[in-house]
Tab-separated table of C-alpha atoms in Angstrom:
chain	number	residue	atom	x	y	z
A	1	MET	CA	-61.655	5.325	52.334
A	2	LEU	CA	-60.475	5.904	48.776
A	3	PRO	CA	-61.320	2.428	47.363
A	4	GLN	CA	-64.890	2.696	48.637
A	5	VAL	CA	-65.287	6.234	47.285
A	6	GLN	CA	-63.866	5.263	43.887
A	7	THR	CA	-66.119	2.199	43.674
A	8	ILE	CA	-69.237	4.213	44.512
A	9	ARG	CA	-68.209	6.899	42.010
A	10	ASP	CA	-67.735	4.258	39.300
A	11	THR	CA	-71.137	2.757	40.144
A	12	LEU	CA	-72.853	6.117	39.711
A	13	ASP	CA	-70.892	6.928	36.545
A	14	ASN	CA	-72.285	3.715	35.047
A	15	ASP	CA	-75.873	4.713	35.915
A	16	ALA	CA	-76.226	2.096	38.630
A	17	ALA	CA	-77.430	2.474	42.213
A	18	ALA	CA	-75.293	1.944	45.299
A	19	PHE	CA	-76.733	1.048	48.704
A	20	VAL	CA	-74.280	1.570	51.549
A	21	VAL	CA	-74.834	-0.228	54.873
A	22	LYS	CA	-72.756	-1.449	57.783
A	23	GLU	CA	-72.065	-5.164	57.876
A	24	ARG	CA	-74.462	-5.712	60.793
A	25	GLU	CA	-77.285	-4.145	58.740
A	26	LEU	CA	-76.643	-6.104	55.552
A	27	SER	CA	-78.971	-9.030	56.210
A	28	ALA	CA	-81.881	-6.722	57.032
A	29	MET	CA	-81.228	-4.607	53.946
A	30	LEU	CA	-81.192	-7.649	51.659
A	31	SER	CA	-84.516	-8.814	53.080
A	32	THR	CA	-86.193	-5.476	52.299
A	33	LEU	CA	-85.117	-5.240	48.656
A	34	ASN	CA	-87.658	-6.221	46.023
A	35	LYS	CA	-84.834	-7.175	43.673
A	36	LYS	CA	-81.604	-8.904	44.567
A	37	PRO	CA	-78.494	-6.764	44.084
A	38	ASP	CA	-76.235	-7.637	41.164
A	39	VAL	CA	-73.227	-7.709	43.468
A	40	VAL	CA	-72.283	-7.131	47.099
A	41	VAL	CA	-68.939	-5.460	47.743
A	42	THR	CA	-67.518	-5.565	51.252
A	43	ASP	CA	-64.486	-4.415	53.152
A	44	SER	CA	-61.999	-7.278	53.253
A	45	GLN	CA	-61.951	-7.282	57.045
A	46	ALA	CA	-65.689	-8.080	57.129
A	47	ILE	CA	-65.589	-10.886	54.569
A	48	LEU	CA	-66.243	-13.661	57.089
A	49	LYS	CA	-69.504	-12.157	58.369
A	50	VAL	CA	-70.655	-10.810	55.019
A	51	SER	CA	-70.088	-14.096	53.191
A	52	ALA	CA	-72.278	-15.785	55.805
A	53	ASP	CA	-75.097	-13.259	55.274
A	54	VAL	CA	-75.059	-13.087	51.470
A	55	PRO	CA	-77.028	-15.840	49.680
A	56	ARG	CA	-74.937	-18.020	47.374
A	57	ASP	CA	-76.804	-16.818	44.271
A	58	ILE	CA	-75.666	-13.208	44.803
A	59	ARG	CA	-72.233	-12.254	43.556
A	60	LEU	CA	-69.816	-11.260	46.308
A	61	THR	CA	-66.427	-9.586	46.223
A	62	THR	CA	-64.325	-7.122	48.209
A	63	PHE	CA	-62.979	-3.672	47.442
A	64	SER	CA	-59.437	-5.023	47.460
A	65	ILE	CA	-60.320	-7.813	45.044
A	66	LEU	CA	-61.844	-5.215	42.722
A	67	PHE	CA	-58.603	-3.276	42.939
A	68	ALA	CA	-56.603	-6.446	42.338
A	69	ARG	CA	-58.334	-6.531	38.943
A	70	GLN	CA	-58.366	-2.816	38.245
A	71	LYS	CA	-54.814	-2.043	39.329
A	72	GLY	CA	-53.116	-5.412	38.932
A	73	ASP	CA	-53.789	-9.044	37.993
A	74	LEU	CA	-56.343	-11.019	40.006
A	75	SER	CA	-55.073	-14.419	38.859
A	76	ILE	CA	-51.557	-13.581	40.065
A	77	ALA	CA	-52.985	-12.360	43.386
A	78	ALA	CA	-54.911	-15.624	43.799
A	79	GLN	CA	-51.798	-17.670	43.049
A	80	GLY	CA	-49.882	-15.563	45.561
A	81	ALA	CA	-52.477	-16.182	48.266
A	82	ALA	CA	-52.180	-19.923	47.675
A	83	GLU	CA	-48.479	-19.626	48.572
A	84	ILE	CA	-49.507	-18.876	52.158
A	85	ASP	CA	-49.876	-22.627	52.613
A	86	ASN	CA	-46.204	-23.062	51.674
A	87	LEU	CA	-44.835	-20.663	54.282
A	88	LYS	CA	-42.521	-22.069	56.925
A	89	PRO	CA	-41.603	-20.805	60.410
A	90	GLY	CA	-39.357	-17.777	60.169
A	91	ASP	CA	-40.038	-17.035	56.488
A	92	ARG	CA	-39.953	-13.334	55.678
A	93	VAL	CA	-43.209	-11.825	54.426
A	94	LEU	CA	-43.284	-8.282	53.055
A	95	ILE	CA	-46.373	-6.255	53.921
A	96	ALA	CA	-46.203	-3.505	51.293
A	97	GLU	CA	-48.262	-0.331	51.389
A	98	ALA	CA	-48.150	2.285	48.653
A	99	CYS	CA	-49.042	5.179	50.935
A	100	THR	CA	-47.880	6.406	54.309
A	101	HIS	CA	-50.350	6.826	57.127
A	102	HIS	CA	-50.398	7.004	60.886
A	103	ALA	CA	-50.502	3.421	62.081
A	104	LEU	CA	-53.462	2.717	64.332
A	105	GLU	CA	-53.379	0.458	67.387
A	106	ASP	CA	-54.932	-2.407	65.409
A	107	ASP	CA	-53.347	-1.524	62.048
A	108	ILE	CA	-54.291	-3.915	59.262
A	109	GLY	CA	-50.814	-4.287	57.779
A	110	ARG	CA	-48.751	-4.241	60.953
A	111	VAL	CA	-51.086	-6.027	63.360
A	112	LYS	CA	-54.082	-7.778	61.807
A	113	ILE	CA	-52.538	-9.533	58.817
A	114	PRO	CA	-49.551	-10.853	60.823
A	115	ARG	CA	-52.014	-12.073	63.471
A	116	TRP	CA	-54.233	-13.795	60.902
A	117	LEU	CA	-51.161	-15.412	59.346
A	118	ARG	CA	-50.120	-16.754	62.758
A	119	GLN	CA	-53.641	-18.026	63.512
A	120	TYR	CA	-53.938	-19.728	60.126
A	121	LEU	CA	-50.443	-21.227	59.979
A	122	GLY	CA	-50.041	-22.086	63.649
A	123	PHE	CA	-46.589	-20.506	63.779
A	124	ASP	CA	-44.865	-17.153	63.319
A	125	VAL	CA	-43.386	-15.743	60.142
A	126	LYS	CA	-41.348	-12.547	59.967
A	127	ALA	CA	-43.886	-10.029	58.682
A	128	GLU	CA	-42.155	-6.771	57.785
A	129	ALA	CA	-44.230	-3.698	56.917
A	130	TYR	CA	-42.946	-1.269	54.300
A	131	ALA	CA	-44.894	1.912	53.524
A	132	GLY	CA	-44.359	4.510	50.849
A	133	ARG	CA	-44.051	4.875	47.109
A	134	ASP	CA	-40.502	3.496	47.088
A	135	TYR	CA	-40.364	-0.273	46.664
A	136	PRO	CA	-37.745	-2.391	48.487
A	137	GLU	CA	-34.861	-3.548	46.310
A	138	ASN	CA	-34.249	-6.789	48.248
A	139	LEU	CA	-37.474	-8.532	47.164
A	140	SER	CA	-35.711	-11.862	46.636
A	141	GLU	CA	-35.173	-12.092	50.401
A	142	TYR	CA	-38.913	-12.506	50.954
A	143	LYS	CA	-41.020	-15.626	50.571
A	144	LEU	CA	-44.240	-13.703	49.904
A	145	ILE	CA	-45.384	-10.129	49.289
A	146	ILE	CA	-48.793	-9.044	50.551
A	147	HIS	CA	-49.506	-5.695	48.926
A	148	CYS	CA	-52.205	-3.155	49.724
A	149	GLY	CA	-54.962	-2.530	47.188
A	150	GLY	CA	-52.857	0.135	45.495
A	151	CYS	CA	-55.527	2.838	45.468
A	152	MET	CA	-52.785	5.500	45.506
A	153	LEU	CA	-50.971	3.905	42.542
A	154	THR	CA	-51.743	3.877	38.851
A	155	ARG	CA	-52.253	0.524	37.142
A	156	ARG	CA	-48.882	0.961	35.464
A	157	GLU	CA	-47.165	1.468	38.818
A	158	MET	CA	-48.902	-1.540	40.361
A	159	MET	CA	-48.063	-3.763	37.391
A	160	SER	CA	-44.455	-2.609	37.685
A	161	ARG	CA	-44.385	-3.805	41.297
A	162	ILE	CA	-45.898	-7.137	40.290
A	163	GLN	CA	-43.289	-7.496	37.548
A	164	LYS	CA	-40.441	-6.762	39.986
A	165	ALA	CA	-41.780	-9.450	42.313
A	166	HIS	CA	-41.933	-11.881	39.387
A	167	GLN	CA	-38.363	-11.064	38.376
A	168	ALA	CA	-37.255	-11.696	41.972
A	169	GLY	CA	-39.066	-15.042	41.997
A	170	VAL	CA	-41.384	-13.984	44.816
A	171	ALA	CA	-45.129	-14.667	44.970
A	172	ILE	CA	-47.299	-11.584	45.387
A	173	THR	CA	-50.897	-11.118	46.468
A	174	ASN	CA	-52.888	-8.234	47.877
A	175	TYR	CA	-54.613	-7.472	51.151
A	176	GLY	CA	-58.127	-8.400	50.037
A	177	VAL	CA	-57.272	-11.715	48.425
A	178	ALA	CA	-54.981	-12.713	51.294
A	179	ILE	CA	-57.550	-11.754	53.934
A	180	SER	CA	-60.288	-13.709	52.150
A	181	PHE	CA	-57.961	-16.722	52.076
A	182	LEU	CA	-57.042	-16.405	55.754
A	183	GLN	CA	-60.528	-15.613	57.017
A	184	VAL	CA	-62.496	-18.338	55.266
A	185	LEU	CA	-59.714	-20.892	55.915
A	186	SER	CA	-60.590	-22.795	52.752
A	187	ASP	CA	-59.219	-22.852	49.214
A	188	ALA	CA	-62.650	-23.853	47.935
A	189	LEU	CA	-64.365	-20.853	49.470
A	190	LEU	CA	-61.627	-18.521	48.236
A	191	ASN	CA	-61.950	-19.882	44.709
A	192	HIS	CA	-65.721	-19.500	44.924
A	193	SER	CA	-65.331	-15.881	46.026
A	194	LEU	CA	-62.915	-15.182	43.166
A	195	GLN	CA	-65.151	-16.893	40.624
A	196	ARG	CA	-68.067	-14.769	41.781
A	197	SER	CA	-66.048	-11.649	40.986
A	198	TRP	CA	-64.511	-12.716	37.652
A	199	HIS	CA	-67.232	-11.196	35.504
A	200	LEU	CA	-67.002	-7.730	37.098
A	201	LYS	CA	-65.774	-5.252	34.534
A	202	LYS	CA	-62.003	-4.823	34.343
A	203	ARG	CA	-61.158	-1.228	33.660
């Protein structure tokens, strides 16, 4: 996937080493290293397992959280994720993707995130997926926007989308931050995860 490729490329460009393993191999890999890694970066969908396997003294983040910093504003994304607790039955939630792709059976935007919202909240909201480079004009009709990482957008384009959400008075977050919030089921753990990623370089 593009975020993973771009992160690995950036790691190499900065003369660092990248070790790539599947989530089920992470614990074994960490035990074989003579030196602890400076940071562990995981796919957002594996955050629950990975956070359990990574010692608390090792920095942990997700690809989407990295992109929330690189392409947008992490503090705004964190504030947007906190708005999940304020959702009410029937509220409209925009699932926004910057690219178009063939939706899989267990698609993250159309299936997984709505399911995690329902499991966390205990009721249904109206999650509406919107894919493509065009951005909906009726943003004010939504209670929350959950945006993809924006790997296909420039920072300027992503910041423009964030600004439009702000002008419409709608909270906005991104996939990675929202998933971390929903998966760990705790504001404290989310804040800890965000704090562990604050000092990563913002490009």
